[in-house]
Amino acid sequence: MYQGHQARKRFGQNFLVSPGVIRKIIDAVAPRPGDTVVEIGPGLGALTEPLLERLDHLHVVEIDRDLIACLRERFPAERLTIHEGDALEFDFGALKSDGPLKIVGNLPYNISSPLLFHLAEYADLVSEMHFMLQKEVVDRMVAAPGGDYGRLSVMLQYRYSMERLFIVPPGSFNPAPKVDSAVVRMIPRKVGAGETALDETLFARLVQAAFSQRRKMLRNTLKEFGGESLLEAQGIAPTARAETLAVADFVRLANVLAAQTQTK
Ligand code: SAM
C-alpha cells in the first residue's frame, strides 16, 4: 500500500518516492509556464505536482480509474486535463493546436516498447520527451552499433537524438522494481535530405527482418529483399550482421528498394 493505493502490477505501477530523483527529473524537463506538457501515467502525482508548480496547465493520460479519482480530487480541472484511457491508443495529434508538445513520464515498463513506437508516429509534433524506463531498455535505445544495438536502437535513433541522463536505483520507488531504471531525453531529429526513409513502412520491415535473427548474416535475413545482390551493390559485406550497420545504412538500403519498386 502507498498513500492508500494498492499498486497494480498489470499497470506497471512503481511510484516515485525519492524527492531527489523527482527534483532531478523536473530540472531536466525544465518546464516553463506557456509550455504544452503531457504526462503519461501520472499515478499518484509524484511528477504531476512539481510540474504544475511550474506550469499554467498540464495534460495527463492515465488508465487507472482509482488514480484518476484521486487526481480529480487533488488538482483543479482548469489546471489539469485528465485524458482517461490507454496511452497506447491516445491521439497525441489532438493536442497539436496547443503548440509543440513536451511529453514526460515515469512509464509503465510493461508497455514501454509499444508506447515508444506509438509516440514515434507523433514525432513531428513534439519538441522533446523525457522518460523513466528500465535502464536496460534505455541502454538499448541509445546503443551504438555492437552489443546492445538492435531494432529499437535503429528505429528510435532514426527519429530522435537521445541521451541517457542518469540512473535511478530501485529504492527510489514504491514498490521497488527488481532492476535499475534510467531517465532518457529524446529530441526529434531534423532529418536532412538523403537521410529520410522514402517509404517508412518498408524501412521498418527491413530493420525488423535484419534483426529477426541477430546471429545470422544479412544475406540470409534480408533474402526476401534481394539479400546478397542488394548488399553488394551498396558496398556492404553480405556476411555482415545487422548489429554492425549504422542507421544511415538501413535508410540507404530501404531507399534503394523503394526506388526499385517505384520504377517497376
Ligand atoms: N508518475 C507516477 C510516479 O512517477 O510515481 C506513476 C508511474 S507508474 C511507473 C506508471 C503509471 O502509468 C501508473 O500510474 C499507471 O496506472 C499508468 N499506466 C499504466 N499503463 C498505462 C496505459 N496503458 N496508459 C496510460 N497510463 C498507464
PDB file of C-alpha atoms and ligand atoms in Angstrom:
ATOM      1  CA  MET A   1       0.000   0.000   0.000  1.00  0.00           C
ATOM      2  CA  TYR A   2       1.224   3.505  -0.775  1.00  0.00           C
ATOM      3  CA  GLN A   3      -0.878   6.582   0.027  1.00  0.00           C
ATOM      4  CA  GLY A   4      -3.855   4.233   0.483  1.00  0.00           C
ATOM      5  CA  HIS A   5      -3.470   2.769  -3.015  1.00  0.00           C
ATOM      6  CA  GLN A   6      -2.612  -0.873  -3.747  1.00  0.00           C
ATOM      7  CA  ALA A   7      -0.082  -0.754  -6.619  1.00  0.00           C
ATOM      8  CA  ARG A   8      -1.344  -2.667  -9.657  1.00  0.00           C
ATOM      9  CA  LYS A   9       1.243  -4.813 -11.332  1.00  0.00           C
ATOM     10  CA  ARG A  10      -0.709  -5.061 -14.581  1.00  0.00           C
ATOM     11  CA  PHE A  11      -0.447  -1.281 -14.955  1.00  0.00           C
ATOM     12  CA  GLY A  12       3.293  -1.296 -14.221  1.00  0.00           C
ATOM     13  CA  GLN A  13       2.794   0.798 -11.082  1.00  0.00           C
ATOM     14  CA  ASN A  14       6.035   1.711  -9.310  1.00  0.00           C
ATOM     15  CA  PHE A  15       5.542   5.085  -7.699  1.00  0.00           C
ATOM     16  CA  LEU A  16       8.420   7.528  -7.361  1.00  0.00           C
ATOM     17  CA  VAL A  17       9.129   8.351  -3.731  1.00  0.00           C
ATOM     18  CA  SER A  18      12.609   9.901  -3.853  1.00  0.00           C
ATOM     19  CA  PRO A  19      12.424  13.731  -3.624  1.00  0.00           C
ATOM     20  CA  GLY A  20      15.969  13.962  -5.031  1.00  0.00           C
ATOM     21  CA  VAL A  21      15.115  11.928  -8.142  1.00  0.00           C
ATOM     22  CA  ILE A  22      11.842  13.818  -8.658  1.00  0.00           C
ATOM     23  CA  ARG A  23      13.746  17.133  -8.486  1.00  0.00           C
ATOM     24  CA  LYS A  24      16.349  15.900 -11.000  1.00  0.00           C
ATOM     25  CA  ILE A  25      13.620  14.865 -13.466  1.00  0.00           C
ATOM     26  CA  ILE A  26      11.793  18.193 -13.166  1.00  0.00           C
ATOM     27  CA  ASP A  27      15.074  20.084 -13.622  1.00  0.00           C
ATOM     28  CA  ALA A  28      15.805  18.008 -16.749  1.00  0.00           C
ATOM     29  CA  VAL A  29      12.348  18.723 -18.186  1.00  0.00           C
ATOM     30  CA  ALA A  30      12.697  22.416 -17.229  1.00  0.00           C
ATOM     31  CA  PRO A  31       9.012  23.243 -17.824  1.00  0.00           C
ATOM     32  CA  ARG A  32       8.093  26.884 -18.495  1.00  0.00           C
ATOM     33  CA  PRO A  33       4.648  28.450 -17.912  1.00  0.00           C
ATOM     34  CA  GLY A  34       3.430  28.539 -21.545  1.00  0.00           C
ATOM     35  CA  ASP A  35       4.673  25.043 -22.475  1.00  0.00           C
ATOM     36  CA  THR A  36       2.251  22.348 -23.607  1.00  0.00           C
ATOM     37  CA  VAL A  37       3.240  19.371 -21.483  1.00  0.00           C
ATOM     38  CA  VAL A  38       1.686  15.901 -21.463  1.00  0.00           C
ATOM     39  CA  GLU A  39       2.477  13.470 -18.680  1.00  0.00           C
ATOM     40  CA  ILE A  40       1.901   9.779 -19.378  1.00  0.00           C
ATOM     41  CA  GLY A  41       0.870   7.778 -16.300  1.00  0.00           C
ATOM     42  CA  PRO A  42       0.660  10.453 -13.569  1.00  0.00           C
ATOM     43  CA  GLY A  43      -0.207   7.845 -10.936  1.00  0.00           C
ATOM     44  CA  LEU A  44      -0.325   9.447  -7.504  1.00  0.00           C
ATOM     45  CA  GLY A  45       1.083  12.709  -8.832  1.00  0.00           C
ATOM     46  CA  ALA A  46       4.782  12.435  -7.879  1.00  0.00           C
ATOM     47  CA  LEU A  47       5.744  14.344 -11.048  1.00  0.00           C
ATOM     48  CA  THR A  48       2.367  15.976 -11.678  1.00  0.00           C
ATOM     49  CA  GLU A  49       2.512  18.211  -8.640  1.00  0.00           C
ATOM     50  CA  PRO A  50       6.003  19.664  -9.191  1.00  0.00           C
ATOM     51  CA  LEU A  51       5.237  20.048 -12.928  1.00  0.00           C
ATOM     52  CA  LEU A  52       2.111  22.060 -12.078  1.00  0.00           C
ATOM     53  CA  GLU A  53       4.152  24.259  -9.753  1.00  0.00           C
ATOM     54  CA  ARG A  54       5.976  25.490 -12.849  1.00  0.00           C
ATOM     55  CA  LEU A  55       3.213  25.304 -15.480  1.00  0.00           C
ATOM     56  CA  ASP A  56      -0.127  27.061 -16.009  1.00  0.00           C
ATOM     57  CA  HIS A  57      -1.712  23.862 -17.248  1.00  0.00           C
ATOM     58  CA  LEU A  58      -0.862  20.176 -17.725  1.00  0.00           C
ATOM     59  CA  HIS A  59      -2.356  17.278 -19.711  1.00  0.00           C
ATOM     60  CA  VAL A  60      -2.122  13.762 -18.287  1.00  0.00           C
ATOM     61  CA  VAL A  61      -3.052  10.355 -19.754  1.00  0.00           C
ATOM     62  CA  GLU A  62      -3.921   7.723 -17.126  1.00  0.00           C
ATOM     63  CA  ILE A  63      -5.598   4.334 -17.397  1.00  0.00           C
ATOM     64  CA  ASP A  64      -6.326   3.508 -13.717  1.00  0.00           C
ATOM     65  CA  ARG A  65      -9.744   4.826 -12.661  1.00  0.00           C
ATOM     66  CA  ASP A  66      -8.925   4.826  -8.941  1.00  0.00           C
ATOM     67  CA  LEU A  67      -5.893   7.012  -9.568  1.00  0.00           C
ATOM     68  CA  ILE A  68      -7.935   9.285 -11.841  1.00  0.00           C
ATOM     69  CA  ALA A  69     -10.426   9.809  -8.994  1.00  0.00           C
ATOM     70  CA  CYS A  70      -7.543  10.821  -6.652  1.00  0.00           C
ATOM     71  CA  LEU A  71      -6.115  13.203  -9.249  1.00  0.00           C
ATOM     72  CA  ARG A  72      -9.553  14.829  -9.776  1.00  0.00           C
ATOM     73  CA  GLU A  73      -9.847  15.492  -6.054  1.00  0.00           C
ATOM     74  CA  ARG A  74      -6.386  16.895  -5.751  1.00  0.00           C
ATOM     75  CA  PHE A  75      -5.988  19.161  -8.789  1.00  0.00           C
ATOM     76  CA  PRO A  76      -8.485  21.675 -10.253  1.00  0.00           C
ATOM     77  CA  ALA A  77      -9.814  20.750 -13.714  1.00  0.00           C
ATOM     78  CA  GLU A  78      -8.822  24.107 -15.223  1.00  0.00           C
ATOM     79  CA  ARG A  79      -5.164  23.352 -14.445  1.00  0.00           C
ATOM     80  CA  LEU A  80      -5.082  19.588 -15.035  1.00  0.00           C
ATOM     81  CA  THR A  81      -6.774  17.973 -18.044  1.00  0.00           C
ATOM     82  CA  ILE A  82      -7.108  14.252 -17.424  1.00  0.00           C
ATOM     83  CA  HIS A  83      -7.348  12.061 -20.524  1.00  0.00           C
ATOM     84  CA  GLU A  84      -8.764   8.829 -19.213  1.00  0.00           C
ATOM     85  CA  GLY A  85      -7.608   5.749 -21.121  1.00  0.00           C
ATOM     86  CA  ASP A  86      -4.779   3.816 -22.670  1.00  0.00           C
ATOM     87  CA  ALA A  87      -1.743   5.886 -23.723  1.00  0.00           C
ATOM     88  CA  LEU A  88      -1.125   3.293 -26.460  1.00  0.00           C
ATOM     89  CA  GLU A  89      -4.328   4.462 -28.120  1.00  0.00           C
ATOM     90  CA  PHE A  90      -4.143   8.129 -27.208  1.00  0.00           C
ATOM     91  CA  ASP A  91      -4.181  10.542 -30.165  1.00  0.00           C
ATOM     92  CA  PHE A  92      -1.402  12.987 -29.270  1.00  0.00           C
ATOM     93  CA  GLY A  93      -2.232  14.743 -32.536  1.00  0.00           C
ATOM     94  CA  ALA A  94      -5.426  16.050 -30.884  1.00  0.00           C
ATOM     95  CA  LEU A  95      -3.233  18.433 -28.846  1.00  0.00           C
ATOM     96  CA  LYS A  96      -1.233  19.808 -31.755  1.00  0.00           C
ATOM     97  CA  SER A  97      -3.085  23.135 -31.915  1.00  0.00           C
ATOM     98  CA  ASP A  98      -1.671  23.882 -28.429  1.00  0.00           C
ATOM     99  CA  GLY A  99       1.880  24.092 -29.840  1.00  0.00           C
ATOM    100  CA  PRO A 100       4.881  21.752 -29.782  1.00  0.00           C
ATOM    101  CA  LEU A 101       4.471  19.065 -27.156  1.00  0.00           C
ATOM    102  CA  LYS A 102       6.784  18.190 -24.300  1.00  0.00           C
ATOM    103  CA  ILE A 103       5.999  14.655 -23.223  1.00  0.00           C
ATOM    104  CA  VAL A 104       7.076  13.318 -19.845  1.00  0.00           C
ATOM    105  CA  GLY A 105       6.556  10.140 -17.881  1.00  0.00           C
ATOM    106  CA  ASN A 106       7.717   7.535 -15.469  1.00  0.00           C
ATOM    107  CA  LEU A 107       6.427   4.943 -17.894  1.00  0.00           C
ATOM    108  CA  PRO A 108       4.760   1.631 -17.177  1.00  0.00           C
ATOM    109  CA  TYR A 109       7.641  -0.703 -18.054  1.00  0.00           C
ATOM    110  CA  ASN A 110       5.414  -3.489 -19.357  1.00  0.00           C
ATOM    111  CA  ILE A 111       4.357  -1.398 -22.376  1.00  0.00           C
ATOM    112  CA  SER A 112       7.461   0.733 -22.885  1.00  0.00           C
ATOM    113  CA  SER A 113       8.472  -0.510 -26.366  1.00  0.00           C
ATOM    114  CA  PRO A 114       4.987  -0.365 -27.963  1.00  0.00           C
ATOM    115  CA  LEU A 115       4.477   3.049 -26.350  1.00  0.00           C
ATOM    116  CA  LEU A 116       7.747   4.368 -27.807  1.00  0.00           C
ATOM    117  CA  PHE A 117       6.691   3.112 -31.254  1.00  0.00           C
ATOM    118  CA  HIS A 118       3.253   4.720 -30.842  1.00  0.00           C
ATOM    119  CA  LEU A 119       4.858   8.040 -29.841  1.00  0.00           C
ATOM    120  CA  ALA A 120       7.227   7.902 -32.827  1.00  0.00           C
ATOM    121  CA  GLU A 121       4.178   8.478 -35.058  1.00  0.00           C
ATOM    122  CA  TYR A 122       3.801  11.934 -33.490  1.00  0.00           C
ATOM    123  CA  ALA A 123       7.488  12.933 -33.535  1.00  0.00           C
ATOM    124  CA  ASP A 124       6.730  15.904 -35.827  1.00  0.00           C
ATOM    125  CA  LEU A 125       4.525  17.472 -33.141  1.00  0.00           C
ATOM    126  CA  VAL A 126       6.991  17.026 -30.312  1.00  0.00           C
ATOM    127  CA  SER A 127       9.794  19.300 -29.129  1.00  0.00           C
ATOM    128  CA  GLU A 128      11.209  16.894 -26.544  1.00  0.00           C
ATOM    129  CA  MET A 129      10.405  13.913 -24.367  1.00  0.00           C
ATOM    130  CA  HIS A 130      11.787  12.755 -21.011  1.00  0.00           C
ATOM    131  CA  PHE A 131      11.058   9.258 -19.803  1.00  0.00           C
ATOM    132  CA  MET A 132      11.958   6.966 -16.964  1.00  0.00           C
ATOM    133  CA  LEU A 133      12.384   3.441 -18.249  1.00  0.00           C
ATOM    134  CA  GLN A 134      14.217   0.288 -17.306  1.00  0.00           C
ATOM    135  CA  LYS A 135      17.925   1.047 -17.602  1.00  0.00           C
ATOM    136  CA  GLU A 136      18.332  -1.986 -19.852  1.00  0.00           C
ATOM    137  CA  VAL A 137      15.780  -0.535 -22.307  1.00  0.00           C
ATOM    138  CA  VAL A 138      17.429   2.911 -22.262  1.00  0.00           C
ATOM    139  CA  ASP A 139      20.802   1.282 -22.930  1.00  0.00           C
ATOM    140  CA  ARG A 140      19.327  -0.447 -25.984  1.00  0.00           C
ATOM    141  CA  MET A 141      17.716   2.787 -27.191  1.00  0.00           C
ATOM    142  CA  VAL A 142      20.953   4.793 -27.142  1.00  0.00           C
ATOM    143  CA  ALA A 143      23.359   1.973 -28.140  1.00  0.00           C
ATOM    144  CA  ALA A 144      25.869   2.445 -30.950  1.00  0.00           C
ATOM    145  CA  PRO A 145      26.395  -0.480 -33.391  1.00  0.00           C
ATOM    146  CA  GLY A 146      27.630  -3.505 -31.408  1.00  0.00           C
ATOM    147  CA  GLY A 147      26.382  -5.105 -28.167  1.00  0.00           C
ATOM    148  CA  ASP A 148      23.014  -3.621 -27.106  1.00  0.00           C
ATOM    149  CA  TYR A 149      22.227  -2.262 -30.575  1.00  0.00           C
ATOM    150  CA  GLY A 150      19.029  -3.623 -32.156  1.00  0.00           C
ATOM    151  CA  ARG A 151      15.714  -2.818 -33.801  1.00  0.00           C
ATOM    152  CA  LEU A 152      14.698  -0.410 -31.021  1.00  0.00           C
ATOM    153  CA  SER A 153      18.015   1.495 -31.369  1.00  0.00           C
ATOM    154  CA  VAL A 154      17.703   1.858 -35.151  1.00  0.00           C
ATOM    155  CA  MET A 155      14.018   2.773 -35.249  1.00  0.00           C
ATOM    156  CA  LEU A 156      14.319   5.359 -32.472  1.00  0.00           C
ATOM    157  CA  GLN A 157      17.704   6.804 -33.471  1.00  0.00           C
ATOM    158  CA  TYR A 158      16.242   7.349 -36.940  1.00  0.00           C
ATOM    159  CA  ARG A 159      13.748   9.776 -35.393  1.00  0.00           C
ATOM    160  CA  TYR A 160      15.398  11.132 -32.261  1.00  0.00           C
ATOM    161  CA  SER A 161      18.649  12.307 -30.768  1.00  0.00           C
ATOM    162  CA  MET A 162      18.731  10.520 -27.448  1.00  0.00           C
ATOM    163  CA  GLU A 163      20.721  10.864 -24.292  1.00  0.00           C
ATOM    164  CA  ARG A 164      20.726   8.774 -21.118  1.00  0.00           C
ATOM    165  CA  LEU A 165      20.668  11.424 -18.383  1.00  0.00           C
ATOM    166  CA  PHE A 166      21.007   9.449 -15.121  1.00  0.00           C
ATOM    167  CA  ILE A 167      20.440   6.075 -13.495  1.00  0.00           C
ATOM    168  CA  VAL A 168      17.773   5.621 -10.828  1.00  0.00           C
ATOM    169  CA  PRO A 169      18.120   2.776  -8.272  1.00  0.00           C
ATOM    170  CA  PRO A 170      15.166   0.530  -7.253  1.00  0.00           C
ATOM    171  CA  GLY A 171      14.898   2.126  -3.781  1.00  0.00           C
ATOM    172  CA  SER A 172      13.606   5.363  -5.348  1.00  0.00           C
ATOM    173  CA  PHE A 173      10.216   3.686  -5.995  1.00  0.00           C
ATOM    174  CA  ASN A 174       7.395   2.109  -4.021  1.00  0.00           C
ATOM    175  CA  PRO A 175       7.075  -0.775  -4.646  1.00  0.00           C
ATOM    176  CA  ALA A 176      10.751  -1.131  -5.641  1.00  0.00           C
ATOM    177  CA  PRO A 177      11.246  -2.719  -9.074  1.00  0.00           C
ATOM    178  CA  LYS A 178      13.808  -5.518  -9.383  1.00  0.00           C
ATOM    179  CA  VAL A 179      16.063  -3.619 -11.776  1.00  0.00           C
ATOM    180  CA  ASP A 180      17.741  -0.243 -12.196  1.00  0.00           C
ATOM    181  CA  SER A 181      15.918   2.466 -14.127  1.00  0.00           C
ATOM    182  CA  ALA A 182      17.230   5.404 -16.133  1.00  0.00           C
ATOM    183  CA  VAL A 183      15.961   8.722 -17.428  1.00  0.00           C
ATOM    184  CA  VAL A 184      16.321   9.376 -21.144  1.00  0.00           C
ATOM    185  CA  ARG A 185      15.917  12.604 -23.128  1.00  0.00           C
ATOM    186  CA  MET A 186      14.593  12.224 -26.688  1.00  0.00           C
ATOM    187  CA  ILE A 187      14.623  15.136 -29.139  1.00  0.00           C
ATOM    188  CA  PRO A 188      13.146  14.644 -32.630  1.00  0.00           C
ATOM    189  CA  ARG A 189      15.907  14.944 -35.229  1.00  0.00           C
ATOM    190  CA  LYS A 190      15.719  17.352 -38.110  1.00  0.00           C
ATOM    191  CA  VAL A 191      16.438  14.779 -40.785  1.00  0.00           C
ATOM    192  CA  GLY A 192      18.327  16.104 -43.818  1.00  0.00           C
ATOM    193  CA  ALA A 193      17.703  15.173 -47.442  1.00  0.00           C
ATOM    194  CA  GLY A 194      19.112  11.717 -48.201  1.00  0.00           C
ATOM    195  CA  GLU A 195      18.713  10.688 -44.541  1.00  0.00           C
ATOM    196  CA  THR A 196      14.937  10.249 -44.789  1.00  0.00           C
ATOM    197  CA  ALA A 197      13.391   6.875 -45.500  1.00  0.00           C
ATOM    198  CA  LEU A 198      11.294   7.350 -48.648  1.00  0.00           C
ATOM    199  CA  ASP A 199       8.995   4.539 -47.569  1.00  0.00           C
ATOM    200  CA  GLU A 200       8.937   4.273 -43.776  1.00  0.00           C
ATOM    201  CA  THR A 201       6.902   1.063 -43.767  1.00  0.00           C
ATOM    202  CA  LEU A 202       9.497  -0.599 -45.976  1.00  0.00           C
ATOM    203  CA  PHE A 203      12.312   0.790 -43.776  1.00  0.00           C
ATOM    204  CA  ALA A 204      10.620  -0.678 -40.673  1.00  0.00           C
ATOM    205  CA  ARG A 205      10.129  -4.055 -42.384  1.00  0.00           C
ATOM    206  CA  LEU A 206      13.754  -4.170 -43.491  1.00  0.00           C
ATOM    207  CA  VAL A 207      15.049  -3.343 -40.000  1.00  0.00           C
ATOM    208  CA  GLN A 208      12.751  -5.915 -38.430  1.00  0.00           C
ATOM    209  CA  ALA A 209      13.913  -8.622 -40.855  1.00  0.00           C
ATOM    210  CA  ALA A 210      17.587  -7.721 -40.369  1.00  0.00           C
ATOM    211  CA  PHE A 211      17.335  -8.139 -36.578  1.00  0.00           C
ATOM    212  CA  SER A 212      14.897 -11.073 -36.650  1.00  0.00           C
ATOM    213  CA  GLN A 213      17.813 -13.424 -36.022  1.00  0.00           C
ATOM    214  CA  ARG A 214      20.669 -11.327 -34.713  1.00  0.00           C
ATOM    215  CA  ARG A 215      23.323 -14.023 -35.129  1.00  0.00           C
ATOM    216  CA  LYS A 216      22.520 -14.622 -38.793  1.00  0.00           C
ATOM    217  CA  MET A 217      24.251 -12.935 -41.692  1.00  0.00           C
ATOM    218  CA  LEU A 218      22.378 -10.205 -43.540  1.00  0.00           C
ATOM    219  CA  ARG A 219      22.465 -12.147 -46.806  1.00  0.00           C
ATOM    220  CA  ASN A 220      20.144 -14.647 -45.073  1.00  0.00           C
ATOM    221  CA  THR A 221      17.906 -12.366 -43.004  1.00  0.00           C
ATOM    222  CA  LEU A 222      17.410  -9.990 -45.957  1.00  0.00           C
ATOM    223  CA  LYS A 223      16.809 -12.718 -48.559  1.00  0.00           C
ATOM    224  CA  GLU A 224      13.287 -11.507 -49.342  1.00  0.00           C
ATOM    225  CA  PHE A 225      14.722  -8.053 -50.156  1.00  0.00           C
ATOM    226  CA  GLY A 226      17.367  -9.306 -52.569  1.00  0.00           C
ATOM    227  CA  GLY A 227      19.949 -10.426 -49.971  1.00  0.00           C
ATOM    228  CA  GLU A 228      23.449 -10.747 -51.374  1.00  0.00           C
ATOM    229  CA  SER A 229      22.999  -8.649 -54.530  1.00  0.00           C
ATOM    230  CA  LEU A 230      21.317  -5.778 -52.674  1.00  0.00           C
ATOM    231  CA  LEU A 231      24.089  -5.696 -50.066  1.00  0.00           C
ATOM    232  CA  GLU A 232      26.965  -5.984 -52.536  1.00  0.00           C
ATOM    233  CA  ALA A 233      25.558  -3.210 -54.714  1.00  0.00           C
ATOM    234  CA  GLN A 234      25.670  -0.946 -51.662  1.00  0.00           C
ATOM    235  CA  GLY A 235      29.202  -1.976 -50.656  1.00  0.00           C
ATOM    236  CA  ILE A 236      28.006  -3.904 -47.582  1.00  0.00           C
ATOM    237  CA  ALA A 237      29.544  -7.347 -46.947  1.00  0.00           C
ATOM    238  CA  PRO A 238      26.791  -9.989 -47.358  1.00  0.00           C
ATOM    239  CA  THR A 239      28.360 -11.806 -44.391  1.00  0.00           C
ATOM    240  CA  ALA A 240      27.860  -8.776 -42.102  1.00  0.00           C
ATOM    241  CA  ARG A 241      25.348  -8.915 -39.250  1.00  0.00           C
ATOM    242  CA  ALA A 242      22.627  -6.344 -38.597  1.00  0.00           C
ATOM    243  CA  GLU A 243      24.298  -5.079 -35.415  1.00  0.00           C
ATOM    244  CA  THR A 244      27.253  -3.719 -37.441  1.00  0.00           C
ATOM    245  CA  LEU A 245      25.178  -1.451 -39.727  1.00  0.00           C
ATOM    246  CA  ALA A 246      24.654   2.243 -38.961  1.00  0.00           C
ATOM    247  CA  VAL A 247      21.151   3.751 -39.045  1.00  0.00           C
ATOM    248  CA  ALA A 248      22.114   5.530 -42.289  1.00  0.00           C
ATOM    249  CA  ASP A 249      22.988   2.152 -43.897  1.00  0.00           C
ATOM    250  CA  PHE A 250      19.491   0.831 -43.187  1.00  0.00           C
ATOM    251  CA  VAL A 251      17.962   4.016 -44.632  1.00  0.00           C
ATOM    252  CA  ARG A 252      20.136   3.703 -47.741  1.00  0.00           C
ATOM    253  CA  LEU A 253      19.168   0.044 -48.289  1.00  0.00           C
ATOM    254  CA  ALA A 254      15.477   0.814 -47.774  1.00  0.00           C
ATOM    255  CA  ASN A 255      15.665   3.730 -50.220  1.00  0.00           C
ATOM    256  CA  VAL A 256      17.310   1.598 -52.925  1.00  0.00           C
ATOM    257  CA  LEU A 257      14.450  -0.882 -52.533  1.00  0.00           C
ATOM    258  CA  ALA A 258      11.846   1.897 -52.531  1.00  0.00           C
ATOM    259  CA  ALA A 259      13.320   3.315 -55.767  1.00  0.00           C
ATOM    260  CA  GLN A 260      13.262  -0.177 -57.352  1.00  0.00           C
ATOM    261  CA  THR A 261       9.569  -0.686 -56.543  1.00  0.00           C
ATOM    262  CA  GLN A 262       8.757   2.766 -57.906  1.00  0.00           C
ATOM    263  CA  THR A 263      10.417   2.055 -61.281  1.00  0.00           C
ATOM    264  CA  LYS A 264       8.771  -1.387 -61.608  1.00  0.00           C
TER     265      LYS A 264
HETATM  266  N1  SAM B   1       4.079   9.010 -12.475  1.00  0.00           N
HETATM  267  C1  SAM B   1       3.876   8.209 -11.296  1.00  0.00           C
HETATM  268  C2  SAM B   1       5.135   8.194 -10.470  1.00  0.00           C
HETATM  269  O1  SAM B   1       6.187   8.528 -11.015  1.00  0.00           O
HETATM  270  O2  SAM B   1       5.069   7.852  -9.297  1.00  0.00           O
HETATM  271  C3  SAM B   1       3.448   6.777 -11.650  1.00  0.00           C
HETATM  272  C4  SAM B   1       4.388   5.990 -12.513  1.00  0.00           C
HETATM  273  S1  SAM B   1       3.954   4.285 -12.693  1.00  0.00           S
HETATM  274  C5  SAM B   1       5.535   3.620 -13.146  1.00  0.00           C
HETATM  275  C6  SAM B   1       3.122   4.173 -14.277  1.00  0.00           C
HETATM  276  C7  SAM B   1       1.774   4.872 -14.367  1.00  0.00           C
HETATM  277  O3  SAM B   1       1.234   4.650 -15.680  1.00  0.00           O
HETATM  278  C8  SAM B   1       0.706   4.375 -13.400  1.00  0.00           C
HETATM  279  O4  SAM B   1       0.012   5.468 -12.893  1.00  0.00           O
HETATM  280  C9  SAM B   1      -0.214   3.501 -14.272  1.00  0.00           C
HETATM  281  O5  SAM B   1      -1.531   3.399 -13.786  1.00  0.00           O
HETATM  282  C10 SAM B   1      -0.127   4.238 -15.590  1.00  0.00           C
HETATM  283  N2  SAM B   1      -0.410   3.385 -16.766  1.00  0.00           N
HETATM  284  C11 SAM B   1      -0.140   2.059 -16.915  1.00  0.00           C
HETATM  285  N3  SAM B   1      -0.485   1.640 -18.136  1.00  0.00           N
HETATM  286  C12 SAM B   1      -0.999   2.728 -18.783  1.00  0.00           C
HETATM  287  C13 SAM B   1      -1.546   2.922 -20.078  1.00  0.00           C
HETATM  288  N4  SAM B   1      -1.619   1.919 -20.972  1.00  0.00           N
HETATM  289  N5  SAM B   1      -1.987   4.154 -20.411  1.00  0.00           N
HETATM  290  C14 SAM B   1      -1.905   5.192 -19.515  1.00  0.00           C
HETATM  291  N6  SAM B   1      -1.393   5.054 -18.272  1.00  0.00           N
HETATM  292  C15 SAM B   1      -0.949   3.838 -17.906  1.00  0.00           C
END
